[in-house]
Coordinates of C-alpha atoms and ligand atoms in Angstrom, one line a residue:
X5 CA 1.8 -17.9 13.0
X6 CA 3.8 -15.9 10.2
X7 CA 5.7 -13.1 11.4
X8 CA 6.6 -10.5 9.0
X9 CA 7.7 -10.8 5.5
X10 CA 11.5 -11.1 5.2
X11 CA 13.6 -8.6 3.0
X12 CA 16.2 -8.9 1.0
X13 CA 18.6 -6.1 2.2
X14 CA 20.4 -3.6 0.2
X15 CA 23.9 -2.1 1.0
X16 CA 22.8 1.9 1.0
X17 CA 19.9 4.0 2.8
X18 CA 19.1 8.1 2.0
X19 CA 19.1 9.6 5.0
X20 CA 17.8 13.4 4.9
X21 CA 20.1 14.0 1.9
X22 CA 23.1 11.9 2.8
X23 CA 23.8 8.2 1.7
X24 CA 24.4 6.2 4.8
X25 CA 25.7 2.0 4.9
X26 CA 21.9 -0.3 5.8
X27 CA 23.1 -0.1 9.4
X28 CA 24.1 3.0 9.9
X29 CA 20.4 4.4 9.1
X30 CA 19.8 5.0 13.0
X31 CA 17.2 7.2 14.8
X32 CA 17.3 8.3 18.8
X33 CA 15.2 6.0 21.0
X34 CA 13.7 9.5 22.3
X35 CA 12.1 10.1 18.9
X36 CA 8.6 10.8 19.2
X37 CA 7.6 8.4 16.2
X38 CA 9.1 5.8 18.0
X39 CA 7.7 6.5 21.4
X40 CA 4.0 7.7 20.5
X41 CA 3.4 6.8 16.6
X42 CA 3.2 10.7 15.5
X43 CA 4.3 12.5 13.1
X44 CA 5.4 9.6 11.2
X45 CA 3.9 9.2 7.2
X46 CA 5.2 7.2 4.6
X47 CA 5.0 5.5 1.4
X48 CA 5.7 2.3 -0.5
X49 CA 6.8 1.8 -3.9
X50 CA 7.8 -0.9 -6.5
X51 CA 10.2 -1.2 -9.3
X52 CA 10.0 -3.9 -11.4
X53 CA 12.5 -4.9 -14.4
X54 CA 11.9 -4.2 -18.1
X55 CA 13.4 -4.5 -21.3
X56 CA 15.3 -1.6 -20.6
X57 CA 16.3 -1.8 -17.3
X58 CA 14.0 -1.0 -13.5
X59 CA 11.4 1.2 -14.0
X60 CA 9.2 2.8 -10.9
X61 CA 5.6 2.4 -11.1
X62 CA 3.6 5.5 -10.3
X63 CA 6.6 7.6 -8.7
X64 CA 5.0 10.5 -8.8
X65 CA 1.4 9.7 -7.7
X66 CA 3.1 8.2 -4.5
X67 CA 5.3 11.0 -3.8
X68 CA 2.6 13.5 -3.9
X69 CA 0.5 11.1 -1.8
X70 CA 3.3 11.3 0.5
X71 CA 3.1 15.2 1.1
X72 CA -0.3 14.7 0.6
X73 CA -0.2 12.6 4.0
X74 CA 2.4 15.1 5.6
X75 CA -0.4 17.9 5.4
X76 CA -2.7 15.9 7.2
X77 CA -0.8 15.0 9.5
X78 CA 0.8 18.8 9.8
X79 CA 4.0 17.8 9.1
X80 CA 6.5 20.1 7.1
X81 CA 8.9 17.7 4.5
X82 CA 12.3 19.7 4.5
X83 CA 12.5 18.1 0.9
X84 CA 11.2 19.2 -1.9
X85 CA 8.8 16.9 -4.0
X86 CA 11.3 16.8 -6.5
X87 CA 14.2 16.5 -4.2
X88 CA 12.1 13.3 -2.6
X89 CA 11.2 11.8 -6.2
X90 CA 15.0 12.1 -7.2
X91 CA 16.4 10.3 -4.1
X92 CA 14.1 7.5 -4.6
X93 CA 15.3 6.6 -8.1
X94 CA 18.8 7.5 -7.1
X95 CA 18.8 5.0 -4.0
X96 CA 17.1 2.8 -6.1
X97 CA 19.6 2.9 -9.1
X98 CA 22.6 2.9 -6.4
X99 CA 21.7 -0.6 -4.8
X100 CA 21.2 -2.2 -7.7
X101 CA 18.6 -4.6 -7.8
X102 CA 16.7 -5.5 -10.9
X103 CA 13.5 -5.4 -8.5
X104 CA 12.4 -4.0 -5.1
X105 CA 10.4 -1.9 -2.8
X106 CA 10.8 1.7 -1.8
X107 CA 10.1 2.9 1.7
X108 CA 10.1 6.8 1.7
X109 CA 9.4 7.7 5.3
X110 CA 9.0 10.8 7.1
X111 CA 9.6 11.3 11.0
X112 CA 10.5 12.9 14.0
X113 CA 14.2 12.4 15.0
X114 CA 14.3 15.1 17.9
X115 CA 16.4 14.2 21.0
X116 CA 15.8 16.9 23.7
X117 CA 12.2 17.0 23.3
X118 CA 9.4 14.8 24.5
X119 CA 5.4 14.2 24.9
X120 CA 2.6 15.0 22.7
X121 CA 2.0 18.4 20.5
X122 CA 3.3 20.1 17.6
X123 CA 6.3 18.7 16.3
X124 CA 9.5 20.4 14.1
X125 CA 12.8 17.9 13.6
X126 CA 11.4 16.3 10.9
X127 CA 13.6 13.7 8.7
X128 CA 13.3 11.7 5.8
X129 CA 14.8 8.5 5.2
X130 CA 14.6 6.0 2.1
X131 CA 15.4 2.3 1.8
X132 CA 14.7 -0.1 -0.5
X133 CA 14.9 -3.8 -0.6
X134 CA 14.0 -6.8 -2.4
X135 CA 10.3 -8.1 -1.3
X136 CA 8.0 -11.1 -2.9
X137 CA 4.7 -10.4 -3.3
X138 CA 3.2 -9.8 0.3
X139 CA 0.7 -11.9 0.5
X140 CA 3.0 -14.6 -0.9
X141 CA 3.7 -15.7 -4.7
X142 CA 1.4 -18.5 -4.2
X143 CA -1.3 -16.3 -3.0
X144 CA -1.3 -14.2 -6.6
X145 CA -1.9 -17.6 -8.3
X146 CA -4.3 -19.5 -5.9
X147 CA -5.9 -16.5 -3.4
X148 CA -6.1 -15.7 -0.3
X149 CA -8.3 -16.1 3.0
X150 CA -9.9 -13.3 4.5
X151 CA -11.7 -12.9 7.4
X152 CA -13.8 -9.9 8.2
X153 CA -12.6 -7.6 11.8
X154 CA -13.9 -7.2 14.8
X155 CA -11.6 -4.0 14.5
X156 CA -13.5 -1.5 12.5
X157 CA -12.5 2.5 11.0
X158 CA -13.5 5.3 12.7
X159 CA -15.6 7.5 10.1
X160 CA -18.2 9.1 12.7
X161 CA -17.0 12.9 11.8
X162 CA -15.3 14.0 8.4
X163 CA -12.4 14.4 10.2
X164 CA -11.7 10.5 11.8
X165 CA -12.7 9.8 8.6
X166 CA -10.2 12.1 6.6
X167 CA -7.6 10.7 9.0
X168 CA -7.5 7.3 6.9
X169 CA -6.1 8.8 3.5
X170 CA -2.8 9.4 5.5
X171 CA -0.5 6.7 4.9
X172 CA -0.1 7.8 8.5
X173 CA 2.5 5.5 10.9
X174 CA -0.2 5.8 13.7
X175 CA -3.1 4.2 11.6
X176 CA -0.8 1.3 11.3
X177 CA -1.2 0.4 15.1
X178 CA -5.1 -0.7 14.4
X179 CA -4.5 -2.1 11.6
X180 CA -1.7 -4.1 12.5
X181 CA -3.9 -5.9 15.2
X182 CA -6.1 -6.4 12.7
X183 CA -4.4 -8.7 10.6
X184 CA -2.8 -10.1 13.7
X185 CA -6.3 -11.4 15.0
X186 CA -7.2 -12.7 11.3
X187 CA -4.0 -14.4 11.1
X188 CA -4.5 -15.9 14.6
X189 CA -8.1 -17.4 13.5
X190 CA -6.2 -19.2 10.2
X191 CA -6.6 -16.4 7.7
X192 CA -4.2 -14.4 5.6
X193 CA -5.6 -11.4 5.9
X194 CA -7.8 -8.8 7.6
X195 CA -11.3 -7.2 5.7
X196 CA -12.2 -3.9 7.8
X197 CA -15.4 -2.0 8.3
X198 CA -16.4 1.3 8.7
X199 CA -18.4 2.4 12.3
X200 CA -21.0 2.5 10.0
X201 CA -21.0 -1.2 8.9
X202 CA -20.0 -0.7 5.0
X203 CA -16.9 -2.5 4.1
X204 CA -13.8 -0.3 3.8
X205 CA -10.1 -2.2 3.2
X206 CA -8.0 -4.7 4.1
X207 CA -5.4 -4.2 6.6
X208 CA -2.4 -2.8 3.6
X209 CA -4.8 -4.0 0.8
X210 CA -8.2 -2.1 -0.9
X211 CA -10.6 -4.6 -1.8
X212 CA -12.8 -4.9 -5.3
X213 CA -15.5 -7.2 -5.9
X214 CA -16.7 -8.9 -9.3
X215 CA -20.8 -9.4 -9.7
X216 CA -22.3 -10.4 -12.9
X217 CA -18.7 -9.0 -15.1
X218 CA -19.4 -5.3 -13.1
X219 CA -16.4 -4.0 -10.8
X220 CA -17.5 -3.0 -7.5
X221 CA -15.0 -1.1 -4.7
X222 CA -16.0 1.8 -1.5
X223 CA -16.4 5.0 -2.4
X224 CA -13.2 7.4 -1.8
X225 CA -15.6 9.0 1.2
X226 CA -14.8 5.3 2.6
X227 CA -12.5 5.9 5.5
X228 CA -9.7 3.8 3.2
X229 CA -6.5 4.8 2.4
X230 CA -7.0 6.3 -1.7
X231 CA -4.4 3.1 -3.3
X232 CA -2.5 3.9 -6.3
X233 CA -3.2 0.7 -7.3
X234 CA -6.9 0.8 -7.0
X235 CA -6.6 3.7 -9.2
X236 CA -4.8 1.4 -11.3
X237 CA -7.0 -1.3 -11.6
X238 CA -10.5 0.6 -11.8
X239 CA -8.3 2.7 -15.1
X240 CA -7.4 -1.0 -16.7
X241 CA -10.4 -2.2 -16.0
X242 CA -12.4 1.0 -17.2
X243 CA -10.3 0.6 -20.7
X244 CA -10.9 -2.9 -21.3
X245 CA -14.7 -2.1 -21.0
X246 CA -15.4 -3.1 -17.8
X247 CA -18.1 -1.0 -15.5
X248 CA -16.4 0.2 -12.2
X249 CA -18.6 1.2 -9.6
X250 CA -17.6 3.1 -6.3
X251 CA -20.4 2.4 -3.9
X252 CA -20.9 1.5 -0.3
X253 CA -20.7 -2.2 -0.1
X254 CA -22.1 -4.5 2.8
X255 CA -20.2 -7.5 3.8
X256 CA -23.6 -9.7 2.6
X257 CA -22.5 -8.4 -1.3
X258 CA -19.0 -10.0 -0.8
X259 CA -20.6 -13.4 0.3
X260 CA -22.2 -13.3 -2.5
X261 CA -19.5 -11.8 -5.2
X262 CA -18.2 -13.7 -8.7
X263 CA -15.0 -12.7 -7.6
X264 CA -13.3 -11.0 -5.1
X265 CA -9.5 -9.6 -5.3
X266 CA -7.4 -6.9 -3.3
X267 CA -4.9 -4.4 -4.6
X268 CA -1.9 -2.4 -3.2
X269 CA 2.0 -1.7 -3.8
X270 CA 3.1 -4.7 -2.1
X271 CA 0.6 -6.9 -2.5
X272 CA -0.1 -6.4 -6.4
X273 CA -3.6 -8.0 -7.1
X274 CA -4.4 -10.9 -5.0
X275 CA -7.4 -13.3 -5.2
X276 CA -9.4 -13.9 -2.5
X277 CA -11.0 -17.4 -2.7
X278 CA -12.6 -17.3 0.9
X279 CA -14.4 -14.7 2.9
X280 CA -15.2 -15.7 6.3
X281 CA -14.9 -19.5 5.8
X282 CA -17.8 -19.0 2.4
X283 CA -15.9 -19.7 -1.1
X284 CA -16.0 -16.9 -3.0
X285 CA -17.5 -18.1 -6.7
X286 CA -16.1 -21.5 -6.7
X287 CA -13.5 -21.3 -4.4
X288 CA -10.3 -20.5 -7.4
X289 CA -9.6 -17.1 -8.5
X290 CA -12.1 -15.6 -11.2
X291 CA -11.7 -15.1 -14.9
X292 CA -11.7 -11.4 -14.4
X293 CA -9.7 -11.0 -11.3
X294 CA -6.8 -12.9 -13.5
X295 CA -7.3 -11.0 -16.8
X296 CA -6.3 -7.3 -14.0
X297 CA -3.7 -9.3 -12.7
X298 CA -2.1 -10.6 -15.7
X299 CA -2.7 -6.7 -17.6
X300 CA -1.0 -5.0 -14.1
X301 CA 2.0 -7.5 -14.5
X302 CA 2.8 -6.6 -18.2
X303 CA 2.1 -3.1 -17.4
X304 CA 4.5 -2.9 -14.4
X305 CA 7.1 -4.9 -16.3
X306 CA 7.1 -2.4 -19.3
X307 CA 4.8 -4.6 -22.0
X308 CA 2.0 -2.2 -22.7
X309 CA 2.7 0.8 -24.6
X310 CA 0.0 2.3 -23.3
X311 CA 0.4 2.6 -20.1
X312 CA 4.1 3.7 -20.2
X313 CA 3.6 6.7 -19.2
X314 CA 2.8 5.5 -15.1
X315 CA 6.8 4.4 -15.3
X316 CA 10.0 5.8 -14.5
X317 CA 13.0 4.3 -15.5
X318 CA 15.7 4.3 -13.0
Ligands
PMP413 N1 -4.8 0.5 2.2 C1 -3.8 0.5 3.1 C2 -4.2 0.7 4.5 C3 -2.5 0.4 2.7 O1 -1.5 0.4 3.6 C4 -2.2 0.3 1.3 C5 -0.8 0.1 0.9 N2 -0.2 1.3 0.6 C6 -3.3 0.3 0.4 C7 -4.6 0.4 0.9 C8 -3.0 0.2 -1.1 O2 -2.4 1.3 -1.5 P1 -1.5 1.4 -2.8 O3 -2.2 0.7 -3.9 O4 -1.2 2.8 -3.1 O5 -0.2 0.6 -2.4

């Protein structure tokens, strides 16, 4: 089985305000993140190189996602949001890669205290490394295997449901054995649904689907995480004419999708040529699945004019 995806590490980490060496960027083994999963949120960003020099995609959608998530999760950033935004370029800028990944992440580093309940001690770190496309390069060309969960979301009350638009460490522990158990069966990747039976994400992915040259994706009442690259895609695809529609989707739809592709940070836009062990279309990645792909690429990498304004040069 593959274990996780290896990083190319850098030489300096932001540590609450201070720039630490990669391995001095230690927390206490009594922190309460690391013993129960709380009060831990986060983020993940890309920079990708352009003409003139790394630009971040979508900086500051993802930091205000990130104290977005901290209010959910009743957390209290001591960093401003422009004091956060401004360590991730400058982190970014100081290790010096052309290209990487940004891992903001707030938790609780608190040595003398311990069990469940409200929290205070909160840090910040952010690191950044080098990272391929998740889901593999080949995967962006050729598509991926996905097999639908037996793990499903927890949307019974508003506020299970609200729970998923945290990019919360603790919602990482379900879906983690999520992709664990599709990976185990021979797939790449994990397809969850709701309680309800409506199809809501992939395990670090959101999912579209392509019928008859319409867009189709869950509604943001979905219990899914709200992906800065969905938004993305449904604005590309939205300006090149496309229809988007957010609806509730049954798995049944995605057997019988044109196309099928997932989106997120790390995994860009992925094909999916299987669902379940069914081809989706005819088993290669569709037409329109690799027109977003190809349009997000040049966009990321500076090409379009247009969409300038969603980077940040570092
Ligand atoms: N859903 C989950 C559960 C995720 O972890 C991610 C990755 N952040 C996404 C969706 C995609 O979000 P984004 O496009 O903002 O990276």
């Amino acid at each position: 089985m593959k274990r996780g995806k290896r990083m190319e590490k850098t030489k300096k980490i932001w540590l609450n305000g201070e720039i630490v060496n990669w391995g001095e960027a230690r927390v206490h083994v009594t922190s309460r993140t690391l013993n129960y999963g709380i009060g831990g949120v986060f983020e993940g960003l890309r920079y990708y190189n352009t003409d003139k020099g790394p630009a971040i995609f979508r900086l500051s959608e993802h930091i205000k996602r990130l104290f977005d998530s901290a209010k959910i999760e009743d957390l209290e950033i001591p960093f401003s949001y422009f004091e956060i935004r401004r360590a991730c370029m400058d982190i970014a800028r100081l290790n010096n890669l052309k290209q990487g990944y940004i891992r903001p992440l707030v938790f609780v580093d608190d040595e003398d205290k311990m069990g469940l309940g409200p929290i205070g001690d909160v840090k910040v770190s952010i690191a950044t490394w080098g990272w391929d496309s998740y889901l593999g390069e080949e995967s962006l060309a050729k598509g991926i295997k996905l097999k639908t969960s037996s793990y499903t979301k927890d949307n019974r009350t508003p506020e299970r449901a609200l729970m998923w638009k945290a990019k919360a460490v603790g919602n990482y522990s379900l879906l983690h054995r999520a992709k664990k158990q599709a990976l185990k069966q021979g797939n790449d990747e994990a397809l969850l649904l709701s309680e309800d039976g409506f199809v809501a994400e992939c395990s670090a992915e959101n999912i579209f689907f392509v019928k008859n040259g319409m867009l189709i994706t869950p509604p943001q009442s979905a219990p899914i995480l709200l992906g800065i690259t969905r938004d993305s895609i449904i604005k590309i695809a939205q300006n090149k004419g496309y229809g988007v529609i957010e609806w509730d989707i049954v798995k049944k739809q995605l057997y019988a999708a044109d196309e099928i592709f997932l989106t997120g940070t790390a995994a860009e836009v992925t094909p999916v040529r299987e669902i379940d062990n069914r081809k989706v279309g005819d088993g290669k990645p569709g037409l329109i699945t690799l027109e977003l792909q190809k349009i997000y690429f040049d966009i990321v990498h500076g090409k379009m004019e247009k969409y300038k304004r969603w980077l940040t040069y570092i």
